[in-house]
Coordinates of C-alpha atoms in Angstrom, one line a residue:
M1 CA -124.0 -105.5 74.9
T2 CA -122.7 -107.7 77.8
G3 CA -119.9 -110.2 77.8
S4 CA -122.5 -113.0 78.2
T5 CA -124.4 -112.2 74.9
V6 CA -123.6 -113.2 71.3
L7 CA -124.5 -111.7 68.0
H8 CA -126.0 -113.1 64.8
L9 CA -125.9 -111.2 61.6
L10 CA -128.7 -111.3 59.1
P11 CA -130.6 -109.2 56.5
L12 CA -133.3 -107.0 58.1
S13 CA -136.0 -108.5 55.9
T14 CA -135.1 -112.0 57.1
F15 CA -135.4 -110.8 60.7
H16 CA -138.9 -109.4 60.0
N17 CA -140.1 -112.5 58.1
D18 CA -142.2 -115.0 60.1
R19 CA -141.9 -113.2 63.4
D20 CA -143.7 -116.0 65.1
R21 CA -141.1 -118.5 64.1
P22 CA -137.5 -119.0 65.3
I23 CA -134.6 -117.5 63.3
T24 CA -132.9 -120.0 61.1
A25 CA -130.0 -119.9 58.6
A26 CA -128.8 -122.0 55.6
S27 CA -125.8 -123.2 57.7
L28 CA -128.2 -125.0 60.0
T29 CA -128.8 -127.4 57.2
S30 CA -125.3 -127.5 55.6
Q31 CA -123.2 -127.4 58.8
G32 CA -125.7 -128.3 61.6
F33 CA -125.4 -124.9 63.4
V34 CA -126.2 -121.2 63.2
H35 CA -123.1 -118.9 63.0
C36 CA -122.8 -116.3 65.7
S37 CA -120.0 -113.9 66.8
P38 CA -118.8 -113.0 70.3
D39 CA -118.6 -109.2 70.0
V40 CA -119.1 -106.2 67.7
P41 CA -115.6 -106.0 66.1
T42 CA -115.8 -109.7 65.2
T43 CA -119.3 -109.3 63.7
L44 CA -118.1 -106.3 61.6
A45 CA -115.2 -108.4 60.3
V46 CA -117.6 -111.2 59.4
A47 CA -119.9 -108.7 57.7
N48 CA -117.1 -107.2 55.6
E49 CA -115.8 -110.6 54.6
L50 CA -119.1 -112.2 53.7
Y51 CA -121.8 -109.6 53.2
S52 CA -120.0 -106.7 51.3
D53 CA -122.0 -107.4 48.2
V54 CA -125.4 -107.5 50.0
E55 CA -127.3 -104.3 49.2
E56 CA -130.2 -104.6 51.6
P57 CA -130.0 -103.4 55.2
M58 CA -128.3 -105.8 57.7
V59 CA -128.8 -106.1 61.4
A60 CA -127.1 -108.0 64.2
V61 CA -129.5 -109.6 66.8
E62 CA -128.1 -109.7 70.3
L63 CA -128.9 -113.0 71.9
D64 CA -129.0 -114.2 75.5
P65 CA -127.6 -117.8 75.4
E66 CA -129.5 -118.6 78.6
R67 CA -132.8 -118.1 76.7
L68 CA -131.8 -120.4 73.7
S69 CA -133.4 -123.8 73.7
S70 CA -130.5 -125.2 71.6
P71 CA -127.0 -125.8 72.8
V72 CA -124.2 -123.2 72.2
R73 CA -120.7 -124.5 71.6
W74 CA -117.6 -122.3 71.4
E75 CA -115.6 -123.6 68.5
A76 CA -113.0 -122.7 65.9
A77 CA -114.3 -120.7 62.9
D78 CA -115.7 -122.8 60.1
P79 CA -114.2 -122.7 57.6
A80 CA -111.8 -119.9 58.7
P81 CA -111.9 -116.6 60.7
P82 CA -112.4 -113.4 58.7
P83 CA -109.4 -111.1 58.1
G84 CA -108.4 -109.3 61.3
V85 CA -109.6 -112.0 63.6
S86 CA -107.1 -114.3 65.3
D87 CA -106.9 -117.9 64.1
D88 CA -107.3 -118.9 67.8
A89 CA -110.6 -117.1 68.2
L90 CA -113.6 -119.2 69.2
F91 CA -117.0 -118.6 67.8
P92 CA -120.4 -119.4 69.4
H93 CA -122.2 -121.9 67.2
V94 CA -125.9 -122.5 68.0
Y95 CA -126.9 -126.1 67.2
G96 CA -130.5 -125.3 66.4
P97 CA -132.8 -122.4 65.5
L98 CA -132.6 -119.1 67.4
D99 CA -135.6 -118.6 69.6
R100 CA -137.2 -115.2 69.2
E101 CA -137.4 -115.0 73.0
S102 CA -133.6 -115.0 73.2
V103 CA -133.3 -111.7 71.2
I104 CA -132.6 -108.9 73.7
G105 CA -131.5 -106.2 71.3
I106 CA -131.1 -105.3 67.7
R107 CA -128.1 -103.5 66.2
Y108 CA -128.4 -101.8 62.8
A109 CA -125.4 -101.9 60.5
R110 CA -124.0 -98.6 59.3
R111 CA -122.1 -98.8 56.0
D112 CA -120.1 -96.2 54.0
V113 CA -121.0 -95.3 50.4
K114 CA -118.8 -98.2 49.1
G115 CA -120.6 -100.7 51.2
R116 CA -118.0 -101.3 53.9
F117 CA -119.5 -102.0 57.3
L118 CA -118.5 -99.4 59.9
S119 CA -120.5 -100.0 63.0
L120 CA -123.5 -101.7 64.6
E121 CA -125.8 -99.2 66.3
S122 CA -129.0 -99.3 68.4
R123 CA -131.9 -97.0 67.4
N124 CA -133.2 -94.3 69.7
R125 CA -136.9 -93.7 70.3
T126 CA -137.4 -91.4 67.4
A127 CA -135.5 -93.7 65.0
E128 CA -137.8 -96.5 66.2
E129 CA -140.9 -94.3 65.8
F130 CA -140.1 -93.5 62.2
D131 CA -138.4 -96.8 61.3
L132 CA -135.2 -95.1 60.3
L133 CA -131.9 -96.8 59.3
P134 CA -128.3 -95.6 59.4
H135 CA -127.3 -93.2 56.6
P136 CA -123.7 -93.5 55.2
E137 CA -123.1 -89.8 55.8
G138 CA -124.2 -90.1 59.4
G139 CA -127.6 -89.8 61.1
W140 CA -130.6 -92.0 60.4
Y141 CA -133.0 -91.9 57.5
R142 CA -135.9 -93.5 55.5
R143 CA -137.1 -92.8 52.0
T144 CA -140.7 -91.8 52.2
W145 CA -141.6 -91.0 48.6
A146 CA -140.3 -91.1 45.0
S147 CA -142.0 -89.4 42.2
P148 CA -143.4 -91.8 39.5
V149 CA -142.3 -89.3 36.9
E150 CA -138.7 -89.9 35.7
V151 CA -136.1 -87.8 34.1
E152 CA -132.8 -88.7 32.3
R153 CA -129.6 -87.6 34.1
P154 CA -125.9 -88.1 33.2
N155 CA -125.7 -91.0 35.6
G156 CA -129.0 -92.6 34.5
T157 CA -132.8 -92.3 35.0
R158 CA -134.0 -90.6 38.2
P159 CA -137.3 -89.8 39.7
T160 CA -138.1 -86.1 39.4
A161 CA -138.0 -85.9 43.2
T162 CA -137.5 -88.0 46.3
T163 CA -138.1 -87.4 50.0
I164 CA -136.6 -88.8 53.2
Y165 CA -136.9 -88.4 56.9
F166 CA -133.5 -87.5 58.4
L167 CA -132.7 -87.7 62.1
L168 CA -129.5 -86.3 63.6
P169 CA -129.0 -87.3 67.3
P170 CA -127.7 -84.8 69.9
G171 CA -124.1 -83.6 69.4
Q172 CA -123.6 -85.5 66.1
H173 CA -122.8 -84.3 62.6
S174 CA -122.9 -85.7 59.1
A175 CA -119.9 -85.9 56.9
W176 CA -119.0 -83.4 54.2
H177 CA -120.8 -84.4 51.1
V178 CA -122.1 -83.1 47.8
V179 CA -125.3 -84.1 45.9
L180 CA -125.7 -83.5 42.1
S181 CA -129.3 -82.2 42.7
D182 CA -131.0 -79.4 44.5
E183 CA -131.9 -80.3 48.1
V184 CA -134.6 -78.7 50.2
W185 CA -134.3 -79.1 54.0
L186 CA -137.6 -78.9 56.0
W187 CA -137.3 -78.8 59.8
H188 CA -139.9 -80.7 61.9
R189 CA -139.0 -81.0 65.5
G190 CA -136.3 -81.2 68.2
G191 CA -133.5 -78.7 68.4
P192 CA -132.0 -76.5 65.7
L193 CA -130.0 -78.1 63.0
T194 CA -127.1 -76.2 61.4
L195 CA -126.3 -76.6 57.7
H196 CA -122.6 -75.9 56.9
L197 CA -122.3 -74.9 53.2
G198 CA -118.8 -75.2 51.7
G199 CA -119.2 -73.9 48.2
T200 CA -119.0 -75.6 44.9
G201 CA -115.2 -76.1 44.6
S202 CA -113.3 -79.4 44.3
K203 CA -113.3 -79.6 48.1
P204 CA -115.2 -77.9 50.9
S205 CA -114.3 -74.3 51.8
D206 CA -112.3 -73.6 55.0
H207 CA -114.9 -70.9 55.8
P208 CA -118.3 -72.5 55.3
E209 CA -121.6 -70.5 55.4
Q210 CA -124.0 -71.5 58.1
V211 CA -127.8 -71.7 57.9
V212 CA -129.7 -72.7 61.1
L213 CA -132.9 -74.7 60.7
G214 CA -135.5 -74.4 63.4
A215 CA -138.3 -72.3 64.8
G216 CA -136.4 -69.9 67.0
A217 CA -135.2 -66.3 66.5
G218 CA -132.7 -66.1 63.6
Q219 CA -133.6 -69.6 62.4
T220 CA -135.5 -70.8 59.4
P221 CA -137.8 -73.8 59.0
Q222 CA -136.6 -74.5 55.5
A223 CA -133.5 -74.0 53.4
V224 CA -132.3 -74.9 49.9
V225 CA -128.9 -76.3 49.2
P226 CA -128.1 -75.9 45.4
A227 CA -126.9 -78.8 43.4
G228 CA -123.1 -79.4 43.6
T229 CA -122.7 -77.5 47.0
W230 CA -120.6 -79.1 49.7
Q231 CA -122.6 -79.5 52.9
Y232 CA -122.8 -81.1 56.3
A233 CA -125.3 -80.9 59.1
S234 CA -124.8 -80.7 62.8
A235 CA -127.3 -81.1 65.7
A236 CA -127.3 -79.2 69.0
A237 CA -125.3 -80.7 71.8
T238 CA -128.2 -81.9 73.8
V239 CA -131.2 -82.2 71.4
E240 CA -131.8 -84.2 68.3
S241 CA -133.1 -82.8 65.1
L242 CA -135.7 -84.3 62.8
V243 CA -136.0 -83.0 59.2
T244 CA -137.3 -83.9 55.8
C245 CA -134.9 -83.7 52.8
V246 CA -136.4 -83.2 49.3
V247 CA -134.0 -83.9 46.5
S248 CA -134.8 -82.9 42.9
P249 CA -134.0 -84.6 40.5
G250 CA -134.3 -87.6 42.9
F251 CA -131.5 -88.8 45.0
D252 CA -129.3 -91.8 44.1
F253 CA -126.0 -92.7 45.7
A254 CA -124.4 -92.7 42.3
D255 CA -124.9 -88.9 42.4
F256 CA -123.4 -88.6 45.9
E257 CA -119.8 -87.9 47.0
V258 CA -118.6 -87.9 50.6
V259 CA -115.3 -87.0 52.3

């Protein structure tokens, strides 16, 4: 992002709708302009103030004001700036629809398991190829299947199994987390991915077991993490890892704990 661009936050589904039409917002009718933000920290503050209850994926489109056909005016927040943003801060208000030609980038919102917005991130080539979104534990994912057969669990009804693609970029790792179902990891491509298994105690062990997923010597293309086992994954320093995760009974964030 450059200092000359601005950001507009919206649901991913809204961005994809009517791709041949300009982007609009309800505020264009009620206030006469489309709300934008000057930078990522301000956009995150807006997201956490106004969109914390929105469950669907959110994105911020990066706009080049020079490509907008409508005027951009830097004005005081209307009605007020979000918490953490100065009362003196000026916001870019676009007095008309946002031309699709003005969109020069898309940032995908990463949220924690409680829904708080943490960051706005660009997708790499593999995430674009498989249409992946940020996962609360780290990495990128997309659910690809859920069994139509259901089973009753302590936290509610679940599919008997679910699958996702999971991508971990180079040098990154997920957070320690635990799932209340068995999880099978299937390695597809890229570099090796190391699973760190921290036991079934109230917190992860200080001396976790390691299992390396991959096709090389001493590696395995699949591994099982038993239900209730603390785990996190780490990618090689210079190569991403793409895997499939099969969870049975099926995954639900209500059955997921992260530290």
